[in-house]
Amino acid sequence: MASTHESSPDEAAPAVNVGSTPIARRSRTAHYDCAPPPLQGQMKTTLVDETKDRYVGPVEPWQFLQDYLPCLNSMPTPPLEEKELEELKKATKATSEKQMYQSFKDALKRFAKDMEFMETSKNPAEDDSVPGAKPDFCLYEIAKNPKNPEKADFSAAELCIELKRSVSWDPFKDFDLKKNKGGSSDPFERDTVIANDTRGQITSYAVRQFYSQHRFFAFSVVVFGDHARLVRWDRSGAVVSAGFNYVDNANLLVEFLWRFSHLSPADRGRDPTVSPASKLSEVTAQKIRKTLNLKVGTSLLKFDVPHKDEYKSFYGPHFPHPVRSLIGRSTRTVPVCELDAEEPGKMAFLKEYWRPAGVRGEVEVYEHLKKYDIPHIALLVCGGDVPHGETRTHERVKLKDLSPVMHLCLHRLVLDFVGRRLTEFECTKELARAVLHAMEAHWQAFKRARVLHRDVSVDNIRIDKDGNGVMIDWELALFVDDKSHVNGTWQFISVALLGSPGRLHELKDDIESFVHVLGWTVLCYLPGPMGKDDRTALVSLLYDHGWKTLSGGEKGGLAKGYALKSGDYPPKTFTLAEPSPILELIRTLASPFQARYGDAPTASQIERYDRLKKKLADGFCEQEDVEDHPVYKYLQGTDRLRSSEWFLRTIEDALERPGWPVEDGAGDKLVVFTEGTAKQQQRAEQRVKTESQLLSASSGPLKRSTTPPLPALRDKRSRLDGNSDGGITRE
C-alpha cells in the first residue's frame, strides 16, 4: 500500500474503529520475551518496519505551524540577523555532519527562548534501555536543565534535532502540493537504505521521549543538506511537513523555534495530569514508599485520574519499564495509593493505555461487569479518558479505509487490587486454582454479561492474598454481539487465530489461551531435568515462533498446533523435578483441541461409528468400544469446546485429588539469554531485576520474577502487537 498522504483537516472525519486488525510485530518491551534490549541499529530497523504507512504528509510548512503551534501575537518573532543567516549558509556548505553543528546552533539558538540548545551528538543517553541514542541536538528548558546537558536526556528533552549532510538522507519524498491537491499514489516514505535509517533514527528518538516522559505528542526537526522538515509525533504516527530550504526560507525554521519555545508544556505535548509529587513532605513521601514497598528515595509522581466530572489524585513511582514502540495501545501499569489527611490509603493498581476511538474503554467494561456481579474480577475505583489525550495524525489522512492510522484516546483507570503475578505462584495447586478462578470469571462474563475477554495471558491473571485468581485487563474485551477478529498476546493466542489472523475471535479461542497460560508457565518456571538450552528452545518453538506473510502480516502457531493435534501438549519429553498433577491436568485440558486441529472424520469412519452405536443399542458391544472410536472422540472434543463448563469441572476435580506438592512454587529463571552482546545480556538481566523491584506490587514485598522465553529461532523481530491499536500484543 502506498504511504499515507495528508488531507486538509476540514475534510477529515473521525476514524471508525473496527475492533481488530491484522497481526504485525512491534518493538515494545515484552514481558514474555527475554531477548536482550535491542541496540540502536536494531531498534531503528524494527521501527521503520512497524511504522510503515504511518507518516502523513507532506503538509505545507506554514500550514503545519498554523495547525500545531499556536501563534503568539504578543510575542512577535524577531528577525534573523545577517550574521545568523551567514551561519546557516555556512552549515549547508559543511563537508561533514560534524562541521554543521556549531554553525547551525549559532544561527538558531537565540530563537529557542529560555531553552538550552545543547549538542548531544557525542554523548548517548544514560540509563537508556536501548543503548546508543544520541540526537545531534536536544532542547531543554533552562528551568529544568538536566545535570549533564551535553548527554542526551530523553526524560528532559523538549525537542530533538537531527542533522544529515546530504539530501539523500531525506526519509520522505514530496510531491507537488499545488498540482496534487488530492494527494499522490506514490509512497511518501522514501525506501532507500539511508532514508530508512534516518526515518528509524528520528522515530527512535520520539519513542524515547514518549517512554521517558508523560506525553500526548512531541515535535522534532530533521535537517538534510540545505533542507529541513518539521515533524509532529503521536501514538498513531507522525505528521510531516514538506521539505523546505532553510536558507531561502530561514524564517520558517526561526518561526518554528520561536513559537515552540513560547508554548506551554501542555502545548508542547506534555501530559498535565501527571506531575512530580514535589509538594509532598518527605515524611508523607516516605509513608507512600513504604505502602508501595518502594526503596527509600524513589521519586514519586502525582497521577490525576478522571472521576465523574473531576479528578482523583494518586501517588506512585514512574512506570517501571519502557514501551519501545511509537504506535499502539502502549499499555503501562504501576502501583499507586491515595492520600487522606497526609496518610496513604491501601495500595491500588493504576493502568493507562491508548484506546481506539469508537471502542468501549476498559472502565465501561468494568462498569458493565459489575452489574452482573461477575466473580473473581478486580473492583474499579475510578477512571476514564484523559482530557485532551487524543491523537491527531488521523485528521490528515485522506483514504481512511486504507490507512492504519487511527484516532486514539488515552484511557486511565485505577483498580483496588494489585496482587501477585501468576508466575509468582507458591505451589502448582495454587497455580491451577488461580487459573480456575480466572476461567470462571471469564465464563460468567461471557455467559451472563455477554463479554468476551480476548486477551487471556499470564499477566492478565493475578493471585490475591488468599491465593485466589483474579482476571484483569479487560481493555480488549468486546460484547459478544460485536464482531471481533484476532486480538491478544502472541504466546497465548490460539493456533487457529495465529494461523488465520482474519478469522473471528470466539470463545474457544480464549479457552485455548487458558491452556497455553498453564503450559507456558509450567515450562518456564518449574524445575525439571531438561537443560536450560533445550528448555529455552522448546519454549521458543512452541510459543514465539512466527513468520511474515507476503502481505506483511504475521502467522504462527505451527508447533503449538502439532502438539495439540498429536495429543502431546506439553511434550512428554518435559518432566518435573517434583512430580505434580499439573502436567496431567494440562494434557487433559488440551485433549479437546485434538478435535479442533486434527482431521475431521471421513465418511467411512462415520458409517462405521453409526454401525457401532447400533450394536451398542442392540447389546452387541460395550460403551467403552464406542468411546474408543475416533468419531466419538472427535464429537466429544467438539462438544466440550462449546463452553467452559467441562474445563472448569476438570480443574475442580483435579484440585480435589491428592498428590499436589505443598512447596513446588515458581523457581528462578529457567530459560537463558543467548542472543545479543554481553552488554545486551547484562542489560536484559538488569531489566528483569528492575521490574522485580517495581512492577508486581502485592501485600508482600514488591517483586517481579519474570522468566520469559527467548524469541523464536527464526528471523523475527523482538515485539509483536496489532497492526493498529487493539490488535495483538507481544508482552
XYZ file of C-alpha atoms in Angstrom:
731
model
C 0.000 0.000 0.000
C 1.256 3.470 -0.736
C 2.140 5.655 2.193
C -0.476 7.942 3.615
C -0.663 11.416 2.148
C -2.232 14.267 4.003
C -5.664 15.750 3.589
C -6.896 19.023 4.965
C -8.322 18.921 8.494
C -11.703 20.151 7.203
C -12.053 17.074 5.009
C -11.054 14.706 7.773
C -13.628 12.754 9.725
C -13.119 10.776 12.912
C -11.742 7.347 12.192
C -14.104 4.469 12.805
C -12.505 1.646 14.746
C -13.202 -1.906 13.778
C -12.193 -3.734 16.902
C -9.268 -5.646 15.479
C -6.513 -5.628 12.953
C -4.032 -7.899 11.176
C -1.111 -9.290 13.119
C 2.115 -7.329 12.999
C 5.296 -7.170 15.037
C 6.116 -4.380 17.442
C 9.334 -3.360 19.123
C 7.852 -2.723 22.526
C 9.044 -4.357 25.701
C 7.717 -7.876 26.029
C 7.147 -9.402 29.452
C 7.324 -12.854 27.882
C 10.250 -12.203 25.557
C 13.576 -12.170 27.374
C 15.644 -11.217 24.372
C 18.184 -8.595 25.388
C 17.110 -4.991 24.805
C 17.926 -4.131 21.192
C 20.820 -1.940 20.184
C 20.045 1.361 18.472
C 20.579 -0.060 14.989
C 18.230 -2.973 15.634
C 15.603 -0.671 17.078
C 15.738 1.634 14.045
C 15.185 -1.270 11.669
C 12.221 -2.561 13.643
C 10.625 0.882 13.927
C 10.895 1.501 10.196
C 9.050 -1.736 9.569
C 6.279 -1.287 12.143
C 5.585 2.372 11.320
C 5.268 1.834 7.576
C 2.401 3.971 6.194
C 2.114 5.850 9.493
C 3.768 9.057 8.276
C 1.247 11.542 6.909
C 2.408 14.268 4.581
C 3.691 16.354 3.032
C 2.000 19.236 4.854
C 2.762 22.750 3.662
C 5.168 24.130 6.341
C 3.212 27.298 7.171
C 0.059 25.193 7.457
C 1.947 22.906 9.838
C 2.809 25.893 12.043
C -0.721 27.206 11.943
C -2.282 23.862 12.875
C 0.090 22.662 15.564
C 1.946 25.656 17.026
C -0.433 28.480 18.003
C 0.884 31.950 17.140
C 1.547 34.413 19.957
C 0.787 37.907 18.628
C 2.053 39.415 21.875
C 5.494 37.930 21.230
C 6.372 38.663 17.576
C 9.226 36.655 16.143
C 12.447 38.692 15.945
C 14.061 38.848 12.505
C 17.057 36.734 11.623
C 20.228 38.807 11.728
C 22.659 38.824 8.814
C 25.375 37.035 10.783
C 22.898 34.315 11.733
C 21.871 33.850 8.124
C 25.545 33.535 7.181
C 25.938 30.804 9.789
C 23.044 28.904 8.217
C 24.674 29.216 4.804
C 27.920 28.017 6.328
C 26.145 24.945 7.695
C 24.901 23.988 4.224
C 28.431 24.162 2.833
C 29.982 21.971 5.526
C 31.773 18.898 4.218
C 30.761 16.732 7.148
C 27.866 16.479 9.533
C 30.043 17.457 12.488
C 31.070 20.658 10.731
C 27.397 21.648 10.516
C 26.796 21.603 14.272
C 28.318 24.824 15.542
C 27.091 26.978 12.671
C 23.568 25.570 12.921
C 23.483 26.166 16.655
C 24.938 29.697 16.447
C 22.353 30.655 13.831
C 19.296 29.473 15.727
C 19.931 29.276 19.480
C 18.658 32.850 20.041
C 15.191 31.815 18.898
C 14.885 28.955 21.387
C 13.972 31.359 24.183
C 14.520 30.128 27.738
C 15.900 26.873 26.398
C 19.314 25.254 26.333
C 20.271 24.426 22.738
C 22.668 21.569 23.501
C 24.773 19.490 21.153
C 24.386 15.873 22.308
C 25.834 14.041 19.315
C 28.833 12.681 21.218
C 27.118 11.560 24.407
C 24.432 8.867 24.249
C 21.711 8.780 26.847
C 22.473 7.212 30.202
C 20.112 4.660 31.771
C 18.604 4.066 28.336
C 17.029 0.649 27.854
C 18.133 0.797 24.205
C 21.755 1.980 24.222
C 23.328 4.212 21.607
C 20.775 7.023 21.187
C 22.259 10.488 20.758
C 20.405 13.160 18.768
C 22.605 15.867 17.307
C 20.775 18.491 19.398
C 18.402 18.370 22.347
C 16.492 21.417 23.565
C 15.890 21.601 27.311
C 14.014 24.122 29.406
C 16.615 26.143 31.268
C 14.494 25.897 34.418
C 14.574 22.081 34.167
C 18.028 21.686 32.729
C 19.441 18.192 33.347
C 22.586 17.768 35.456
C 24.667 16.878 32.425
C 23.001 18.669 29.481
C 25.620 17.524 26.987
C 24.388 13.969 27.439
C 21.175 13.123 25.672
C 18.488 13.076 28.356
C 15.185 11.996 26.863
C 13.373 12.428 30.161
C 14.005 16.202 29.944
C 14.290 16.818 26.198
C 11.598 19.073 24.750
C 12.803 18.816 21.148
C 15.241 16.618 19.227
C 17.001 17.861 16.093
C 18.855 15.535 13.736
C 21.237 16.797 11.037
C 22.313 14.935 7.912
C 24.884 16.214 5.451
C 23.110 15.284 2.220
C 19.571 15.433 0.846
C 19.933 11.726 0.027
C 19.292 11.069 3.733
C 15.830 12.638 3.480
C 13.440 9.955 4.800
C 10.494 11.254 2.747
C 9.680 12.106 -0.854
C 7.445 15.097 -1.617
C 5.009 15.580 -4.428
C 3.822 18.919 -5.783
C 1.180 20.119 -3.318
C -0.351 22.553 -5.829
C -0.650 20.028 -8.643
C -1.762 17.154 -6.409
C -4.278 18.653 -4.004
C -5.983 15.300 -3.597
C -2.733 13.543 -2.774
C -0.483 11.209 -4.712
C -0.402 7.457 -5.187
C 3.392 7.464 -4.864
C 4.833 6.440 -1.497
C 5.651 9.341 0.824
C 8.231 7.276 2.695
C 11.429 7.078 0.691
C 12.553 3.448 0.504
C 16.353 3.505 0.380
C 18.818 2.161 2.907
C 19.936 5.566 4.168
C 16.451 7.101 4.048
C 15.106 4.210 6.115
C 17.999 4.626 8.517
C 17.144 8.299 9.047
C 13.447 7.551 9.483
C 14.173 4.835 12.027
C 16.588 7.141 13.823
C 14.229 10.082 14.271
C 11.389 7.720 15.191
C 13.539 6.084 17.864
C 14.116 9.499 19.463
C 10.373 10.152 19.569
C 9.807 6.718 21.120
C 12.314 7.515 23.843
C 10.631 10.818 24.611
C 7.300 9.051 24.954
C 8.537 6.328 27.269
C 10.766 8.619 29.342
C 8.096 11.283 29.830
C 4.326 11.550 30.061
C 3.322 12.939 26.673
C 0.382 13.173 24.314
C 2.616 14.224 21.416
C 6.087 15.562 20.580
C 7.874 17.577 17.883
C 11.194 17.158 16.127
C 13.225 18.673 13.290
C 15.201 16.716 10.720
C 17.754 18.503 8.542
C 19.357 17.095 5.394
C 21.785 19.264 3.466
C 20.137 22.653 2.897
C 16.590 21.381 3.538
C 14.608 20.585 6.670
C 11.299 19.083 7.763
C 9.119 19.569 10.825
C 7.523 16.513 12.434
C 4.705 16.080 14.953
C 4.546 12.652 16.618
C 1.743 10.920 18.481
C 0.687 7.335 19.221
C -0.947 6.972 15.792
C 2.059 8.016 13.719
C 3.539 11.303 12.565
C 2.525 14.367 10.562
C 5.445 15.561 8.419
C 5.894 18.902 6.696
C 7.094 19.258 3.162
C 10.822 19.770 2.898
C 11.926 23.404 2.680
C 15.195 25.197 2.060
C 16.075 26.618 5.452
C 18.357 29.285 3.967
C 15.957 30.605 1.345
C 13.110 30.168 3.856
C 15.027 30.760 7.076
C 12.016 32.446 8.619
C 10.228 29.064 8.693
C 12.779 27.431 10.975
C 13.080 30.591 13.053
C 9.304 30.847 13.384
C 9.042 27.211 14.438
C 11.674 27.511 17.167
C 10.300 30.826 18.429
C 6.754 29.532 18.635
C 7.853 26.219 20.110
C 9.871 27.811 22.889
C 6.915 30.030 23.840
C 4.408 27.195 24.055
C 3.245 25.924 27.417
C 4.434 22.430 28.378
C 0.965 21.102 27.537
C 1.041 22.727 24.082
C 4.431 21.090 23.527
C 2.770 17.745 24.216
C 3.310 17.063 27.907
C 0.503 15.411 29.873
C -0.544 17.904 32.585
C -2.340 15.206 34.586
C 0.979 13.600 35.610
C 3.455 15.692 37.562
C 6.265 15.324 40.109
C 4.901 14.929 43.639
C 7.057 17.853 44.729
C 4.543 19.275 47.206
C 4.673 16.207 49.447
C 6.612 16.449 52.660
C 9.441 13.951 52.949
C 7.599 12.267 55.818
C 4.480 11.746 53.686
C 6.547 10.678 50.693
C 8.289 8.038 52.750
C 4.950 6.735 54.031
C 3.842 6.314 50.424
C 7.048 4.484 49.547
C 6.525 2.159 52.493
C 2.922 1.471 51.455
C 4.038 0.676 47.911
C 7.129 -1.279 49.022
C 9.470 1.114 47.233
C 13.076 1.864 48.024
C 13.942 4.887 50.125
C 14.411 7.895 47.867
C 12.361 6.544 44.937
C 10.962 9.566 43.113
C 7.183 9.860 43.171
C 4.624 11.220 40.739
C 1.093 12.519 41.158
C -1.380 10.913 38.760
C -4.735 12.616 38.214
C -7.369 10.063 37.212
C -10.787 11.014 35.788
C -13.612 10.510 38.272
C -17.081 11.649 37.213
C -16.614 15.344 36.371
C -13.361 15.830 38.271
C -10.140 14.047 39.192
C -8.879 11.787 41.928
C -5.168 12.047 42.699
C -2.941 9.034 43.275
C 0.760 8.777 44.069
C 3.260 6.266 42.799
C 6.620 5.746 41.064
C 7.463 6.122 37.388
C 6.240 3.347 35.120
C 8.801 0.593 35.579
C 9.666 -0.405 32.021
C 9.648 1.277 28.608
C 7.260 0.792 25.717
C 9.601 0.597 22.748
C 7.078 1.342 20.032
C 5.675 4.593 18.737
C 2.261 3.231 17.881
C -0.382 1.076 19.507
C -2.048 0.786 22.884
C 1.220 1.333 24.781
C -0.235 -0.110 27.999
C 1.591 0.848 31.197
C 0.820 -0.050 34.811
C 2.121 0.966 38.219
C 1.152 0.530 41.909
C -0.295 3.696 43.479
C -2.177 4.895 46.535
C -4.398 7.821 47.536
C -3.731 10.265 50.343
C -6.197 11.053 53.111
C -5.055 13.730 55.563
C -1.428 13.051 54.599
C -1.894 9.322 55.263
C -1.632 6.900 52.344
C -4.560 4.595 51.649
C -4.331 0.981 50.513
C -2.251 0.039 47.518
C -4.087 0.208 44.195
C -3.269 -0.560 40.583
C -3.094 2.259 38.008
C -3.235 1.447 34.328
C -3.283 3.564 31.200
C -3.415 2.739 27.515
C -4.362 4.333 24.203
C -7.748 3.012 23.094
C -9.209 3.330 19.599
C -11.942 5.977 19.483
C -15.289 4.288 18.956
C -14.378 1.246 21.043
C -15.507 0.891 24.648
C -12.899 1.840 27.216
C -11.992 -0.628 29.941
C -13.840 1.474 32.509
C -17.100 0.915 30.642
C -16.440 -2.830 30.531
C -15.802 -2.974 34.295
C -18.975 -0.994 34.967
C -20.926 -3.410 32.781
C -19.453 -6.477 34.514
C -20.299 -5.014 37.917
C -23.995 -5.052 37.013
C -23.831 -8.839 36.699
C -21.796 -9.419 39.871
C -19.090 -11.316 37.991
C -16.798 -13.169 40.451
C -13.014 -13.040 40.563
C -12.509 -9.658 38.916
C -10.970 -6.513 40.374
C -13.149 -3.636 41.549
C -12.937 -0.360 39.655
C -12.045 2.686 41.762
C -12.300 5.314 39.021
C -11.164 6.078 35.530
C -11.957 7.337 32.059
C -10.435 9.118 29.087
C -7.813 11.724 29.985
C -8.967 15.168 28.738
C -7.061 16.325 25.634
C -5.305 12.961 25.477
C -6.083 12.285 21.826
C -4.053 11.658 18.717
C -4.415 13.992 15.732
C -2.440 12.313 12.978
C -5.625 10.669 11.672
C -7.126 14.113 10.935
C -4.900 14.499 7.887
C -5.392 11.034 6.439
C -7.063 11.094 3.038
C -8.059 7.463 2.449
C -9.065 6.386 5.929
C -10.286 2.943 4.943
C -6.844 2.100 3.531
C -4.745 3.650 6.276
C -3.542 2.009 9.505
C -3.547 5.443 11.180
C -6.280 5.549 13.799
C -7.836 8.009 16.219
C -6.701 7.031 19.731
C -7.631 8.304 23.191
C -5.614 7.966 26.405
C -7.630 5.870 28.867
C -6.596 5.719 32.537
C -8.123 3.738 35.388
C -7.406 2.577 38.923
C -8.364 -0.815 40.384
C -8.482 -1.598 44.087
C -6.421 -4.744 43.623
C -2.771 -5.410 42.841
C -1.879 -8.947 43.912
C 0.900 -11.237 42.792
C 1.638 -12.140 39.219
C 0.531 -15.623 38.211
C 4.203 -16.565 37.779
C 4.733 -15.983 41.496
C 2.601 -18.994 42.475
C 3.651 -20.664 45.715
C 2.716 -24.162 44.560
C 1.284 -25.782 41.454
C -2.046 -26.284 43.203
C -2.267 -22.514 43.701
C -1.407 -22.031 40.012
C -4.234 -24.353 38.953
C -6.666 -22.729 41.378
C -5.827 -19.227 40.141
C -6.440 -20.270 36.538
C -9.708 -21.931 37.611
C -10.944 -18.685 39.184
C -9.870 -16.628 36.179
C -11.626 -19.031 33.841
C -14.751 -18.850 35.993
C -14.696 -15.038 35.775
C -14.175 -15.307 32.025
C -17.037 -17.800 31.573
C -19.506 -15.883 33.745
C -18.672 -12.667 31.901
C -19.319 -14.432 28.606
C -22.457 -16.279 29.676
C -24.180 -13.625 31.783
C -22.725 -10.263 30.718
C -22.087 -11.300 27.085
C -18.493 -10.063 27.207
C -15.524 -11.899 25.642
C -12.142 -11.049 27.194
C -9.947 -11.739 24.099
C -6.582 -11.332 25.846
C -6.144 -14.283 28.190
C -2.469 -14.242 29.166
C -0.107 -14.767 32.073
C -0.041 -11.086 33.011
C -3.829 -10.839 32.976
C -4.331 -13.342 35.785
C -3.293 -12.255 39.268
C -3.234 -14.004 42.633
C -4.741 -12.313 45.698
C -3.542 -12.587 49.300
C -5.720 -15.670 49.860
C -4.310 -17.494 46.841
C -7.366 -16.922 44.660
C -7.167 -15.981 40.993
C -8.367 -12.617 39.649
C -8.984 -11.881 35.956
C -7.821 -8.384 34.958
C -7.086 -6.358 31.804
C -10.434 -6.199 30.023
C -9.243 -3.483 27.626
C -9.620 -5.712 24.560
C -12.940 -7.178 25.683
C -15.883 -6.896 23.330
C -19.554 -7.589 23.805
C -20.447 -10.886 22.155
C -22.728 -9.176 19.643
C -19.743 -7.182 18.355
C -17.758 -8.825 15.575
C -14.177 -9.297 16.629
C -11.120 -10.706 14.925
C -7.763 -11.758 16.295
C -6.593 -9.963 19.423
C -4.478 -10.930 22.369
C -0.936 -11.722 23.419
C 1.063 -13.746 20.885
C 2.322 -16.550 23.134
C -1.192 -17.396 24.327
C -3.283 -16.825 21.194
C -4.998 -19.902 19.808
C -3.412 -21.839 16.980
C -6.468 -21.121 14.825
C -6.102 -17.358 15.160
C -2.329 -17.384 14.687
C -2.752 -19.377 11.507
C -5.689 -17.358 10.159
C -5.500 -13.810 11.560
C -8.622 -12.697 9.697
C -10.977 -15.157 11.351
C -13.407 -14.185 14.104
C -12.277 -14.449 17.720
C -14.505 -16.978 19.502
C -14.997 -18.364 22.996
C -12.965 -21.489 22.225
C -10.008 -19.301 21.264
C -9.952 -17.822 24.764
C -10.416 -21.278 26.316
C -7.350 -22.468 24.417
C -5.453 -19.424 25.696
C -6.019 -20.609 29.288
C -4.410 -23.923 28.362
C -1.419 -22.070 26.886
C -1.140 -19.927 30.021
C -0.719 -23.100 32.082
C 1.612 -24.735 29.569
C 3.853 -21.680 29.165
C 4.049 -21.037 32.911
C 4.958 -24.623 33.783
C 7.594 -24.850 31.052
C 9.158 -21.548 32.110
C 9.013 -21.756 35.901
C 9.010 -25.336 37.218
C 12.347 -27.134 37.684
C 12.985 -30.349 35.800
C 15.773 -32.431 34.299
C 15.597 -30.692 30.900
C 18.603 -28.442 30.390
C 18.234 -24.675 30.086
C 19.216 -24.568 26.433
C 16.771 -27.305 25.472
C 14.025 -25.753 27.581
C 14.611 -22.344 26.009
C 14.478 -23.826 22.521
C 11.269 -25.713 23.353
C 9.517 -22.672 24.808
C 10.626 -20.514 21.904
C 9.468 -23.049 19.326
C 6.060 -23.575 20.937
C 5.180 -20.012 21.894
C 7.294 -17.478 19.985
C 7.603 -18.928 16.508
C 6.096 -16.954 13.639
C 6.744 -15.799 10.113
C 5.892 -12.906 7.845
C 3.318 -13.322 5.125
C 3.636 -11.848 1.650
C 1.082 -9.192 2.637
C 3.282 -8.075 5.534
C 1.247 -9.675 8.326
C 2.306 -12.402 10.722
C 1.314 -16.022 11.176
C 2.424 -18.610 13.661
C 1.385 -21.493 15.888
C 2.629 -24.450 13.818
C 4.469 -26.141 16.686
C 1.631 -25.477 19.141
C -0.851 -26.839 16.647
C 1.149 -30.009 16.042
C 1.478 -30.608 19.794
C -2.260 -30.178 20.328
C -3.177 -32.268 17.289
C -0.928 -35.145 18.328
C -2.046 -35.094 21.972
C 1.484 -34.253 23.113
C 0.933 -30.925 24.880
C 3.055 -30.167 26.814
C 5.529 -32.564 25.180
C 6.048 -35.747 27.180
C 9.798 -35.196 26.928
C 9.295 -32.472 29.534
C 9.093 -33.739 33.112
C 9.249 -32.112 36.547
C 11.833 -32.450 39.290
C 8.998 -32.845 41.784
C 6.025 -34.777 40.394
C 2.767 -32.831 40.337
C -0.692 -33.445 38.863
C -0.302 -30.156 36.968
C 1.207 -31.766 33.849
C -1.532 -34.386 33.573
C -4.132 -31.660 34.146
C -2.769 -29.569 31.271
C -2.706 -32.585 28.965
C -6.309 -33.371 29.865
C -7.375 -29.767 29.246
C -5.562 -29.816 25.899
C -7.225 -33.036 24.721
C -10.415 -31.479 23.211
C -8.251 -29.438 20.846
C -7.286 -32.642 19.022
C -10.778 -32.374 17.554
C -10.191 -28.774 16.514
C -6.817 -29.272 14.880
C -6.970 -32.923 13.865
C -8.557 -34.279 10.721
C -12.337 -34.442 10.621
C -13.811 -37.972 10.432
C -14.145 -39.460 6.979
C -17.462 -40.676 5.623
C -16.428 -44.298 6.107
C -15.426 -43.632 9.737
C -18.793 -42.031 10.399
C -20.546 -45.001 8.788
C -18.627 -47.483 10.962
C -19.334 -45.371 14.028
C -23.076 -45.398 13.284
C -22.970 -49.189 12.977
C -21.088 -49.395 16.274
C -23.736 -47.288 18.028
C -26.422 -49.623 16.665
C -24.504 -52.600 18.034
C -24.375 -50.878 21.422
C -28.114 -50.275 21.328
C -28.653 -53.961 20.454
C -26.323 -55.082 23.227
C -23.580 -56.496 20.972
C -20.745 -54.220 22.203
C -19.676 -52.220 25.247
C -19.830 -48.475 25.853
C -16.029 -48.459 26.004
C -15.912 -49.676 22.404
C -17.937 -46.642 21.308
C -15.892 -44.201 23.366
C -12.664 -45.503 21.879
C -13.836 -44.770 18.352
C -12.208 -41.697 16.660
C -15.582 -40.245 15.671
C -16.792 -40.356 19.280
C -13.623 -38.581 20.461
C -13.981 -36.004 17.721
C -17.610 -35.259 18.601
C -16.818 -35.248 22.301
C -13.972 -32.778 21.842
C -16.064 -30.541 19.624
C -18.871 -30.545 22.167
C -16.527 -29.693 25.060
C -15.260 -26.644 23.169
C -18.745 -25.115 23.040
C -18.468 -23.771 26.604
C -16.098 -23.561 29.567
C -18.150 -25.918 31.735
C -16.152 -29.109 31.091
C -12.846 -27.282 31.570
C -13.990 -25.794 34.879
C -15.180 -29.196 36.147
C -11.921 -30.818 35.043
C -9.803 -28.354 37.026
C -12.116 -28.598 40.055
C -11.914 -32.401 40.011
C -8.131 -32.301 39.690
C -7.828 -29.945 42.666
C -9.842 -32.366 44.806
C -7.471 -35.229 44.154
C -4.448 -35.964 46.393
C -0.843 -35.732 45.277
C -0.357 -31.975 44.988
C 3.046 -30.896 46.382
C 2.993 -28.207 49.056
C 6.072 -26.197 48.099
C 6.628 -26.603 44.350
C 6.297 -22.896 43.590
C 7.770 -20.864 40.772
C 11.509 -21.291 40.542
C 14.254 -18.991 39.386
C 14.846 -18.183 35.743
C 14.705 -21.420 33.788
C 15.329 -20.000 30.330
C 18.520 -18.297 29.296
C 19.659 -15.216 27.423
C 21.543 -16.492 24.393
C 21.241 -13.625 21.913
C 22.993 -10.290 21.748
C 26.265 -8.940 23.048
C 27.468 -9.449 26.598
C 26.433 -5.877 27.348
C 22.936 -6.506 25.967
C 22.592 -9.643 28.073
C 23.703 -7.723 31.149
C 21.133 -5.014 30.433
C 18.447 -7.649 29.980
C 19.292 -9.175 33.351
C 19.165 -5.723 34.930
C 15.811 -5.014 33.262
C 14.268 -8.107 34.841
C 15.790 -7.181 38.205
C 14.402 -3.639 37.985
C 10.943 -4.882 37.068
C 11.117 -7.284 40.001
C 11.552 -4.329 42.325
C 8.824 -2.163 40.866
C 6.089 -3.782 38.865
C 4.367 -6.620 40.618
C 3.213 -4.940 43.817
C 1.419 -7.077 46.379
C 0.714 -7.267 50.075
C 4.213 -8.703 50.383
C 7.458 -7.253 49.041
C 7.286 -5.729 45.586
C 8.678 -8.325 43.284
C 8.615 -9.249 39.622
C 10.251 -12.599 38.992
C 9.517 -12.770 35.291
C 11.288 -15.510 33.439
C 10.131 -15.139 29.848
C 11.285 -17.277 26.924
C 13.627 -16.241 24.206
C 12.344 -15.071 20.845
C 11.735 -17.723 18.228
C 14.683 -19.292 16.478
C 13.995 -17.517 13.225
C 14.201 -14.136 11.559
C 11.586 -12.385 13.630
C 11.635 -9.053 15.305
C 11.506 -8.670 19.056
C 7.979 -7.389 19.591
C 4.511 -8.059 18.423
C 1.353 -6.031 18.583
C -1.650 -5.499 16.389
C -1.044 -3.659 13.165
C -3.091 -0.959 14.776
C -4.373 -0.187 18.179
C -6.368 -3.028 19.524
C -4.575 -5.916 17.922
C -2.072 -8.459 19.045
C 0.377 -7.576 21.759
C 3.567 -9.442 22.334
C 4.064 -8.842 26.037
